[in-house]
PDB file of C-alpha atoms in Angstrom:
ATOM      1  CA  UNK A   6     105.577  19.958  10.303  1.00  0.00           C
ATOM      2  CA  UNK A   7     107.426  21.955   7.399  1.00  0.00           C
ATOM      3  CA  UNK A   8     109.548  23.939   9.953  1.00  0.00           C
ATOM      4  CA  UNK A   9     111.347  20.685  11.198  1.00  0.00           C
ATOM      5  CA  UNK A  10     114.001  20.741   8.466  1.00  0.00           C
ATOM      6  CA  UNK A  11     114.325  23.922   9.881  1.00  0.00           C
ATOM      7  CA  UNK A  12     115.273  22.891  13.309  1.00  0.00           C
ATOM      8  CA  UNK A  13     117.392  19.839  12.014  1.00  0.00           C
ATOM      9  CA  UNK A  14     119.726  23.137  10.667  1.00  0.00           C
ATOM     10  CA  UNK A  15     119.884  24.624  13.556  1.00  0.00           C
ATOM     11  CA  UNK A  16     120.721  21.768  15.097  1.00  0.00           C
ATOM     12  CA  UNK A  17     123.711  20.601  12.862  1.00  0.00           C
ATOM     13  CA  UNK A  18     125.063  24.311  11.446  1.00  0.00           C
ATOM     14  CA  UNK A  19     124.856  25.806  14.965  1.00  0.00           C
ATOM     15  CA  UNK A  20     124.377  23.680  18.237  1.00  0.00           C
ATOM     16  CA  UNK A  21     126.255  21.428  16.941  1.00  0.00           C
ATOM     17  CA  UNK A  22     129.154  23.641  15.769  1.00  0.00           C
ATOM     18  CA  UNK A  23     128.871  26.348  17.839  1.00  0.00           C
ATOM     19  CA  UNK A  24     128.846  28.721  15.819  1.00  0.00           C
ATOM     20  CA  UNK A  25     126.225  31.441  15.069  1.00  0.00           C
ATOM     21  CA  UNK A  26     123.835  31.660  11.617  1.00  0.00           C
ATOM     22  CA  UNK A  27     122.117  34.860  10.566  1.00  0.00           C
ATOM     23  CA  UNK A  28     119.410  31.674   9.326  1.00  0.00           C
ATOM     24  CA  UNK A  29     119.072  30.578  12.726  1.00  0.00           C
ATOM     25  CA  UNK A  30     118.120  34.232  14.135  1.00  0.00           C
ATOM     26  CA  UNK A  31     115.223  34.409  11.509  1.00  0.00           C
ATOM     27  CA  UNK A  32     114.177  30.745  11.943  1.00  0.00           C
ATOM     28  CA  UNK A  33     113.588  31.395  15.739  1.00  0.00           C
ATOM     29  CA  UNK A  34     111.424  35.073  14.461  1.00  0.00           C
ATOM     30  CA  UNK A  35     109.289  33.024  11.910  1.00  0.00           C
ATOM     31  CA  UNK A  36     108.681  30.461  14.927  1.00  0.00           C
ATOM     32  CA  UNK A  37     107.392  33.191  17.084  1.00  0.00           C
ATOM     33  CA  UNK A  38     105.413  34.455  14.279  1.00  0.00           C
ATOM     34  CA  UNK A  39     103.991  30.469  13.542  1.00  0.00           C
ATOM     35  CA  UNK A  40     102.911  30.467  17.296  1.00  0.00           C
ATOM     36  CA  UNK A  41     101.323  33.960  17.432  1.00  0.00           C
ATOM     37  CA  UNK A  42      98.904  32.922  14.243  1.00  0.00           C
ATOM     38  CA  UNK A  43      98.494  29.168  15.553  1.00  0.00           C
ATOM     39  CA  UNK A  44      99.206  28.862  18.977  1.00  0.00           C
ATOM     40  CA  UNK A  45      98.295  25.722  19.901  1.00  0.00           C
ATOM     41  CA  UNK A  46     100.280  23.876  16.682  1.00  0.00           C
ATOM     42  CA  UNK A  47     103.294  26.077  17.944  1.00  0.00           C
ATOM     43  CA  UNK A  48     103.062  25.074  21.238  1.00  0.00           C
ATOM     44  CA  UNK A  49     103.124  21.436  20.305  1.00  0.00           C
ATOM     45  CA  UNK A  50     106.307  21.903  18.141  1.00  0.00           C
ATOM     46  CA  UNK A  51     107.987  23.556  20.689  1.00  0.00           C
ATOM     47  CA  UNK A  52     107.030  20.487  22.723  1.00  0.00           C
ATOM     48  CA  UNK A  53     108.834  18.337  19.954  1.00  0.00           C
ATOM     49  CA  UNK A  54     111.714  20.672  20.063  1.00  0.00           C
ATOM     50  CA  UNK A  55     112.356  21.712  23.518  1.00  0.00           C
ATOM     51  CA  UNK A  56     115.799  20.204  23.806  1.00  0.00           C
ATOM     52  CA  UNK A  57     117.292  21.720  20.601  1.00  0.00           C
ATOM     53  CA  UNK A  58     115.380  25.162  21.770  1.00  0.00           C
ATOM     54  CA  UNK A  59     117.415  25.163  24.907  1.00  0.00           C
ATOM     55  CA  UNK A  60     120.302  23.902  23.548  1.00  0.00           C
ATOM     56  CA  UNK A  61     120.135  27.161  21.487  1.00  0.00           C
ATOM     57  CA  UNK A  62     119.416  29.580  24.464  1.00  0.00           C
ATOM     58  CA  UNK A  63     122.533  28.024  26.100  1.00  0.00           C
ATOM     59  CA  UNK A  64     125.073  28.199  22.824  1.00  0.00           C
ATOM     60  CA  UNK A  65     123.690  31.270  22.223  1.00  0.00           C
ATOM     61  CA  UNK A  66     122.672  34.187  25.240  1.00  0.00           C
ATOM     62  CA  UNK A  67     121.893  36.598  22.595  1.00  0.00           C
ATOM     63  CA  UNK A  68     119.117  34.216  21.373  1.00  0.00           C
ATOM     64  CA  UNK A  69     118.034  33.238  24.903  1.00  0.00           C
ATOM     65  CA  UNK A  70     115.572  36.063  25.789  1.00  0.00           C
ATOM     66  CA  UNK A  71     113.572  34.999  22.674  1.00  0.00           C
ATOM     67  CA  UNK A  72     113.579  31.323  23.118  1.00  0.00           C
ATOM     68  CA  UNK A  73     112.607  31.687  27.022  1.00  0.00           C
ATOM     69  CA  UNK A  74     109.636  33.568  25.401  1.00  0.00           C
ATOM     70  CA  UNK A  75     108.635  30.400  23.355  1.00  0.00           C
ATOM     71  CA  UNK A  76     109.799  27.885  25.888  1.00  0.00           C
ATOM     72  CA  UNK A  77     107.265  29.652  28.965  1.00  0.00           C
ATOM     73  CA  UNK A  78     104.533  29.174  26.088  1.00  0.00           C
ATOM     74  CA  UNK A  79     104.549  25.247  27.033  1.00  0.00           C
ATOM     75  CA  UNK A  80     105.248  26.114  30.444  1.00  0.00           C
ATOM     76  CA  UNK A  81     102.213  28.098  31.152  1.00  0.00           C
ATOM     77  CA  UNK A  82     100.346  25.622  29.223  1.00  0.00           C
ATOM     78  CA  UNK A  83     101.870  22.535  31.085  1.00  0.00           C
ATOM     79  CA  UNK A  84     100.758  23.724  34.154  1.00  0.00           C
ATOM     80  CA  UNK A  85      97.032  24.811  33.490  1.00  0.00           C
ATOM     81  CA  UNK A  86      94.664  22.408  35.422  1.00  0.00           C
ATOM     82  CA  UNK A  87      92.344  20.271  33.956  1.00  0.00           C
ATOM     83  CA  UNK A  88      88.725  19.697  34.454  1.00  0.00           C
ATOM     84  CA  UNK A  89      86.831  16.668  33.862  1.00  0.00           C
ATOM     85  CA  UNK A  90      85.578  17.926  30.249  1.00  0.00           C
ATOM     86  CA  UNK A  91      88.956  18.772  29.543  1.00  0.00           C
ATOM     87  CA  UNK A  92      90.187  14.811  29.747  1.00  0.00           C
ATOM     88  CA  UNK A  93      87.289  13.870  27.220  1.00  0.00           C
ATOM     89  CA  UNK A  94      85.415  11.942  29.429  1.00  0.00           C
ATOM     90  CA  UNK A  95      82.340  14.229  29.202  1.00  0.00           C
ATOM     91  CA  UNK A  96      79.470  12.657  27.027  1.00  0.00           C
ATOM     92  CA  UNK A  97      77.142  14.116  24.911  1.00  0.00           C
ATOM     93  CA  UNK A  98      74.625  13.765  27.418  1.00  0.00           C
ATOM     94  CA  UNK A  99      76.470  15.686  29.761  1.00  0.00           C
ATOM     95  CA  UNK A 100      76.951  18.740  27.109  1.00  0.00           C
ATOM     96  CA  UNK A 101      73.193  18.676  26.301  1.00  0.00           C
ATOM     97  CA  UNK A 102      72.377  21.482  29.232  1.00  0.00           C
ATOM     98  CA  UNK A 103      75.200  24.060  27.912  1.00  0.00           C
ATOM     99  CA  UNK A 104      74.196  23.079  24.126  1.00  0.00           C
ATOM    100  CA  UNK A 105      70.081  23.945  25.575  1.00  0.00           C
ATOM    101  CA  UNK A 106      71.484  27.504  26.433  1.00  0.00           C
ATOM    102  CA  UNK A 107      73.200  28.392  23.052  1.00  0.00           C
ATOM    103  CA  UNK A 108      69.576  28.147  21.785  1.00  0.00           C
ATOM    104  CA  UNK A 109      68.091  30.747  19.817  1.00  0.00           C
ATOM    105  CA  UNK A 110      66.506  33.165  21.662  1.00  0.00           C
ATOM    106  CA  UNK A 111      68.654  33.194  24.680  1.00  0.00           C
ATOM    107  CA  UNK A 112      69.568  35.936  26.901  1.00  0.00           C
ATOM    108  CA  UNK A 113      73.372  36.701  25.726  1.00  0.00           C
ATOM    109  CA  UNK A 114      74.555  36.547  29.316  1.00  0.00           C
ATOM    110  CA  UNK A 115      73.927  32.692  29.680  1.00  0.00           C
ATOM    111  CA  UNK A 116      75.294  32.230  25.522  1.00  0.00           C
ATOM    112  CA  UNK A 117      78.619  33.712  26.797  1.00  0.00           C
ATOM    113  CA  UNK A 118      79.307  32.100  30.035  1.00  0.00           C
ATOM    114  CA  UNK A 119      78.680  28.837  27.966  1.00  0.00           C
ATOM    115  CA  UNK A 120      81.343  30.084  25.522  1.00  0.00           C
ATOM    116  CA  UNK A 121      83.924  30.929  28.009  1.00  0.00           C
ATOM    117  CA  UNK A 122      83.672  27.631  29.587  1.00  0.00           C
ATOM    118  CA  UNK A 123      83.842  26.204  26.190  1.00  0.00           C
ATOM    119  CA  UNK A 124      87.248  27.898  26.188  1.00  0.00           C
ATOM    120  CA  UNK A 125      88.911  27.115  29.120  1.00  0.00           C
ATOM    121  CA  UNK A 126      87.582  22.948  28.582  1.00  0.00           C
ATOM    122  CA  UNK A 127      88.721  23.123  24.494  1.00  0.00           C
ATOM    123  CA  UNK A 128      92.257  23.832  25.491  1.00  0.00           C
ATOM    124  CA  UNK A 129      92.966  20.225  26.822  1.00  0.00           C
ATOM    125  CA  UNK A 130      89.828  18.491  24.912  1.00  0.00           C
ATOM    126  CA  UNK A 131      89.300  20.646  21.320  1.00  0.00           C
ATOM    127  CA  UNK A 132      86.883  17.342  20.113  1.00  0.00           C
ATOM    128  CA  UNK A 133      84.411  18.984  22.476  1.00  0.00           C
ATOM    129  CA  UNK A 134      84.151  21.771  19.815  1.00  0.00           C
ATOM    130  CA  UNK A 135      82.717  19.035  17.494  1.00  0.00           C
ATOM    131  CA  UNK A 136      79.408  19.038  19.324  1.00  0.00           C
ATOM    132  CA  UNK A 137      78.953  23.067  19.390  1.00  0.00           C
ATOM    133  CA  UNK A 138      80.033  23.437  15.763  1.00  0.00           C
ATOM    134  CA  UNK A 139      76.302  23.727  14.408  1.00  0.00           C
ATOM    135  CA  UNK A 140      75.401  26.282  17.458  1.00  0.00           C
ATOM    136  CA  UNK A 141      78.816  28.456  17.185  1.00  0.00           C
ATOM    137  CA  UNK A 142      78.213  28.979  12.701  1.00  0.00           C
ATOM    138  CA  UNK A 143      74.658  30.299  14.059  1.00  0.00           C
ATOM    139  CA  UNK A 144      75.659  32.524  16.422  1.00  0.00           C
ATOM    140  CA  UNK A 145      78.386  34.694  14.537  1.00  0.00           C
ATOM    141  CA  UNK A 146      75.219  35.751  12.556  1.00  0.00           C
ATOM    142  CA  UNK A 147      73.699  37.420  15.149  1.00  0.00           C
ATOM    143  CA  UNK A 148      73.226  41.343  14.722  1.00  0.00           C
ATOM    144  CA  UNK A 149      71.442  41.359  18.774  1.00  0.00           C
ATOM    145  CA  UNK A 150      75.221  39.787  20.502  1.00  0.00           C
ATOM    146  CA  UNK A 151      78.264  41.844  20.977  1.00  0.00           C
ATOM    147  CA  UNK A 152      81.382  41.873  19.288  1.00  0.00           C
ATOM    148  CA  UNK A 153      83.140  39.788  22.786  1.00  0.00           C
ATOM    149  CA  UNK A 154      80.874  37.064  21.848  1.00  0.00           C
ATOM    150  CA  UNK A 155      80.755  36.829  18.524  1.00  0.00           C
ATOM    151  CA  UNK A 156      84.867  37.378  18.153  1.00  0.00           C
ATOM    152  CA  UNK A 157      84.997  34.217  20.921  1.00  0.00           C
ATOM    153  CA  UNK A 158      82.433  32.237  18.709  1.00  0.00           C
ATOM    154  CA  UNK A 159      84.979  32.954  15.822  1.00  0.00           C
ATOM    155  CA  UNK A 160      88.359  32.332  17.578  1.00  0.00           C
ATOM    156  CA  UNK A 161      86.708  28.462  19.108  1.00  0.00           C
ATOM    157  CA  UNK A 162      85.457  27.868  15.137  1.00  0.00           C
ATOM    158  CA  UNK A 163      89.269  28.681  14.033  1.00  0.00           C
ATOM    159  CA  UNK A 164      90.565  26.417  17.293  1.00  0.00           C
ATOM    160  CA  UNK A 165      88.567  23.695  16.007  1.00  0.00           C
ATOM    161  CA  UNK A 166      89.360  24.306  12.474  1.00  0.00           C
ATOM    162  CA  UNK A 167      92.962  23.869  13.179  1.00  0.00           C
ATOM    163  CA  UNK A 168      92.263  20.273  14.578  1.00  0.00           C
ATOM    164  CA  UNK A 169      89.676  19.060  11.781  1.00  0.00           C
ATOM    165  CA  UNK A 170      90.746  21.639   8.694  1.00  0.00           C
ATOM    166  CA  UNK A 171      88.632  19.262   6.533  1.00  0.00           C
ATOM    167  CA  UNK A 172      85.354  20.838   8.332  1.00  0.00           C
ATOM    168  CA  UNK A 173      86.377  24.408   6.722  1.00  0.00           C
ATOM    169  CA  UNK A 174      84.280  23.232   3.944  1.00  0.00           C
ATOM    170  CA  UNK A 175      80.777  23.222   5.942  1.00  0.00           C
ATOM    171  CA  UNK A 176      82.173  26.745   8.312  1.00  0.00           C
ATOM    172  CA  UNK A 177      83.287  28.554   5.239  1.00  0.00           C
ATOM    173  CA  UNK A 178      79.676  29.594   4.183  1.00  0.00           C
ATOM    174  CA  UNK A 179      78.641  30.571   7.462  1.00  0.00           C
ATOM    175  CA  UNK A 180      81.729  32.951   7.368  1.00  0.00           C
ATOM    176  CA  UNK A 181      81.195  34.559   4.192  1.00  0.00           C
ATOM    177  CA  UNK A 182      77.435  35.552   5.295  1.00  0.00           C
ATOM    178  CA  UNK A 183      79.174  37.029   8.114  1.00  0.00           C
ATOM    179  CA  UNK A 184      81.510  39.419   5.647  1.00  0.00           C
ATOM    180  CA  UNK A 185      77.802  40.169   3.681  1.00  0.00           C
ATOM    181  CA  UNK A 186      75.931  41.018   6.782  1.00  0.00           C
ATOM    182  CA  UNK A 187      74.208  44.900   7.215  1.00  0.00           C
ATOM    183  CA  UNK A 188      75.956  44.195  10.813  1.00  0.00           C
ATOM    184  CA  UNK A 189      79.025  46.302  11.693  1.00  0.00           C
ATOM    185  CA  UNK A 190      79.760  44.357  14.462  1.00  0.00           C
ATOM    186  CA  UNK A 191      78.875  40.653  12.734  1.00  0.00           C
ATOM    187  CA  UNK A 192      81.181  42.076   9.473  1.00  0.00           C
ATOM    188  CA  UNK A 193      83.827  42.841  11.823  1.00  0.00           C
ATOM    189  CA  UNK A 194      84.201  39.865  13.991  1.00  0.00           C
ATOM    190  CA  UNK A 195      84.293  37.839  10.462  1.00  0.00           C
ATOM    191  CA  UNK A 196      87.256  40.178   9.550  1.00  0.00           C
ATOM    192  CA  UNK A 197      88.976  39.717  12.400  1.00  0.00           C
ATOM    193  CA  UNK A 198      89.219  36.251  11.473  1.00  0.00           C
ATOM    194  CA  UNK A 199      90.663  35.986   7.992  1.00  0.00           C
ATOM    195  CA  UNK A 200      93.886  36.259   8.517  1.00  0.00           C
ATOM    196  CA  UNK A 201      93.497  33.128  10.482  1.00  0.00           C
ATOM    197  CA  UNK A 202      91.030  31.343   8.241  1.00  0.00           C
ATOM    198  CA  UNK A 203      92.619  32.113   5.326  1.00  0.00           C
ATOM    199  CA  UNK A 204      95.512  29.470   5.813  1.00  0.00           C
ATOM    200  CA  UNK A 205      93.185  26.941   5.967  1.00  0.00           C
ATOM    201  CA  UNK A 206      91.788  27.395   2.351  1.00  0.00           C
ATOM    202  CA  UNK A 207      92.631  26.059  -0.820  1.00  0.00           C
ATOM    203  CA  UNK A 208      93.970  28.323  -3.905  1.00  0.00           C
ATOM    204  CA  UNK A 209      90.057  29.060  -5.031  1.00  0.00           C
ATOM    205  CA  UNK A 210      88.714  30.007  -1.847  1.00  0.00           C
ATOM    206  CA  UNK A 211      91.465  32.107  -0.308  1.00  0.00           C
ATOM    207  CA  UNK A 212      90.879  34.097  -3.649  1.00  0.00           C
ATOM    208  CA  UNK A 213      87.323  34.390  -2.826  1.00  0.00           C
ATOM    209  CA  UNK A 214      87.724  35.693   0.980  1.00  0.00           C
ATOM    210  CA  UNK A 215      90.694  37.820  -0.536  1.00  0.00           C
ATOM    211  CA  UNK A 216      88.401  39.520  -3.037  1.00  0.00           C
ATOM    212  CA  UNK A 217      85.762  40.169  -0.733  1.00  0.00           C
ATOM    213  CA  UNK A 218      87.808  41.790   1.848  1.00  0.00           C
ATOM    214  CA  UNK A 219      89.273  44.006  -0.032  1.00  0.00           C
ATOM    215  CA  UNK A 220      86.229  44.957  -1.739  1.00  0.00           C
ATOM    216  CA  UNK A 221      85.281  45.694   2.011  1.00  0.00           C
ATOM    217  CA  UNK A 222      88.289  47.532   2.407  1.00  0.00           C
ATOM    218  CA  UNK A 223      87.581  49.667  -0.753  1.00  0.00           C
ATOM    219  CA  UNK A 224      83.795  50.145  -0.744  1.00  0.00           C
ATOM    220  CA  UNK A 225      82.018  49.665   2.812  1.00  0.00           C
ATOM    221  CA  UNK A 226      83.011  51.903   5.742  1.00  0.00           C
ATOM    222  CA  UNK A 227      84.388  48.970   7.679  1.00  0.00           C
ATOM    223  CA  UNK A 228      88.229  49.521   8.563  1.00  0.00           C
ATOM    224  CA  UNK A 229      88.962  46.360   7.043  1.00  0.00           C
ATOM    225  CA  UNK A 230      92.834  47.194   5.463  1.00  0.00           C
ATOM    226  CA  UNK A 231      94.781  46.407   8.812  1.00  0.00           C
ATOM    227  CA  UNK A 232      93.311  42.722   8.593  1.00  0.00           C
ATOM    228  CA  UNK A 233      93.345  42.349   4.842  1.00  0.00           C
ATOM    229  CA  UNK A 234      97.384  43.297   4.845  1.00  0.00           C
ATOM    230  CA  UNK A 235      97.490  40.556   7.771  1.00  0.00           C
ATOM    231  CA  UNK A 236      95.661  38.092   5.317  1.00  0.00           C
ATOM    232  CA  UNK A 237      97.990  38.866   2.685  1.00  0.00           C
ATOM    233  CA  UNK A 238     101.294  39.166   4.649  1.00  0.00           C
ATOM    234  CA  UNK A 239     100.064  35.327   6.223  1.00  0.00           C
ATOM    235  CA  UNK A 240      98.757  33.699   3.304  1.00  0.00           C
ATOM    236  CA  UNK A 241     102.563  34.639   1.279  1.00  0.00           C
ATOM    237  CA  UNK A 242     104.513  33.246   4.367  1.00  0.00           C
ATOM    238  CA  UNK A 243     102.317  29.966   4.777  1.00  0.00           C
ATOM    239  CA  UNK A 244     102.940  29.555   1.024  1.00  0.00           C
ATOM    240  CA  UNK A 245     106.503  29.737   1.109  1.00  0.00           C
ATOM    241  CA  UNK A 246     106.765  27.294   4.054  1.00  0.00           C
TER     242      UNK A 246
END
């Protein structure tokens, strides 16, 4: 990961020495920032880093309410129990009944409970997003489901995304229909997104998503600028790391 030179500095200029960097106080806010935009990539450098972390909150108290903050992050997620889909045992047979009820045409009440168990079981197991990729792009399309489901169909696309970012190039399309939809709630839930998504791209295609949000923001009644700041204010910070 690009923050682990990062780290290493802490490590050496202030655990080490004992003595406090204005550099270590924004390393620890840009980590809290990395782990509020990807949470699960945080969580795992945390993992990596959990000694020199509480090394820090010892050295320095003034530092340790912030670092207990990151450090209960792997806690919490530690601790969460795990079902058998979550282990990645389940087949593809056994997914075949909750893939039948993300089927066109049904009610949104079954769609949903599929997509919250999809959830919970893709925080130990995210390959079981692989088999609901096809299902999930579909779905976000859909003018008839509310904006809970279609923002959950978006945040398990990004989870997965995150794992396999070499898939963005089949999701990406299915996104930017989203943004062109007559749909408030469809454009919206794409929106929500960017900010997210938008790390993932290369050069051409964050310029594309970039332009057409703020054409959003400019010319459609969608309140599209708090998102399309985000996008910016994420895309300049990922570039710099």
């Amino acid at each position: 990961c690009c923050l682990n030179p990062f780290m290493e500095f802490i490590k050496i200029q202030c655990v080490d020495t004992g003595k406090s960097h204005s550099l270590g106080n924004k390393i620890i806010t840009l980590l809290q920032q990395y782990c509020h935009h990807n949470r699960e990539c945080g969580i795992h450098f945390i993992l990596q880093h959990k000694n020199t972390l509480s090394s820090v909150s010892e050295t320095f108290p003034k530092l340790k309410g912030s670092i207990q903050v990151l450090l209960s992050l792997v806690d919490t997620q530690c601790t969460k129990p795990m079902s058998p889909s979550e282990t990645g045992q389940t087949s593809y047979e056994q997914l075949l009944p909750f893939l039948s009820k993300l089927e066109y045409g049904r009610p949104e009440e079954s769609v949903l409970e599929v997509l919250q168990d999809l959830n919970d079981s893709s925080l130990r197991s995210v390959e079981i997003l692989t088999h609901f990729v096809p299902e999930l792009c579909r779905i976000i399309q859909y003018d008839t489901y509310s904006h809970t489901s279609l923002k959950l169909c978006h945040d398990l696309l990004i989870r997965y995304l995150r794992h396999s970012p070499w898939a963005i190039k089949n999701v990406l399309p299915h996104i930017t229909n989203c943004l062109r939809s007559n749909d408030g709630s469809v454009v919206m839930a794409a929106v929500a997104s960017l900010p997210d998504v938008i790390t993932l791209l290369s050069g051409q295609d964050a310029k594309m998503l970039l332009s057409t949000l703020f054409n959003l923001s400019v010319y459609s009644s969608a309140d599209c600028n708090k998102y399309l700041t985000q996008s910016i204010s994420v895309l300049t910070a990922h570039m710099l790391l």
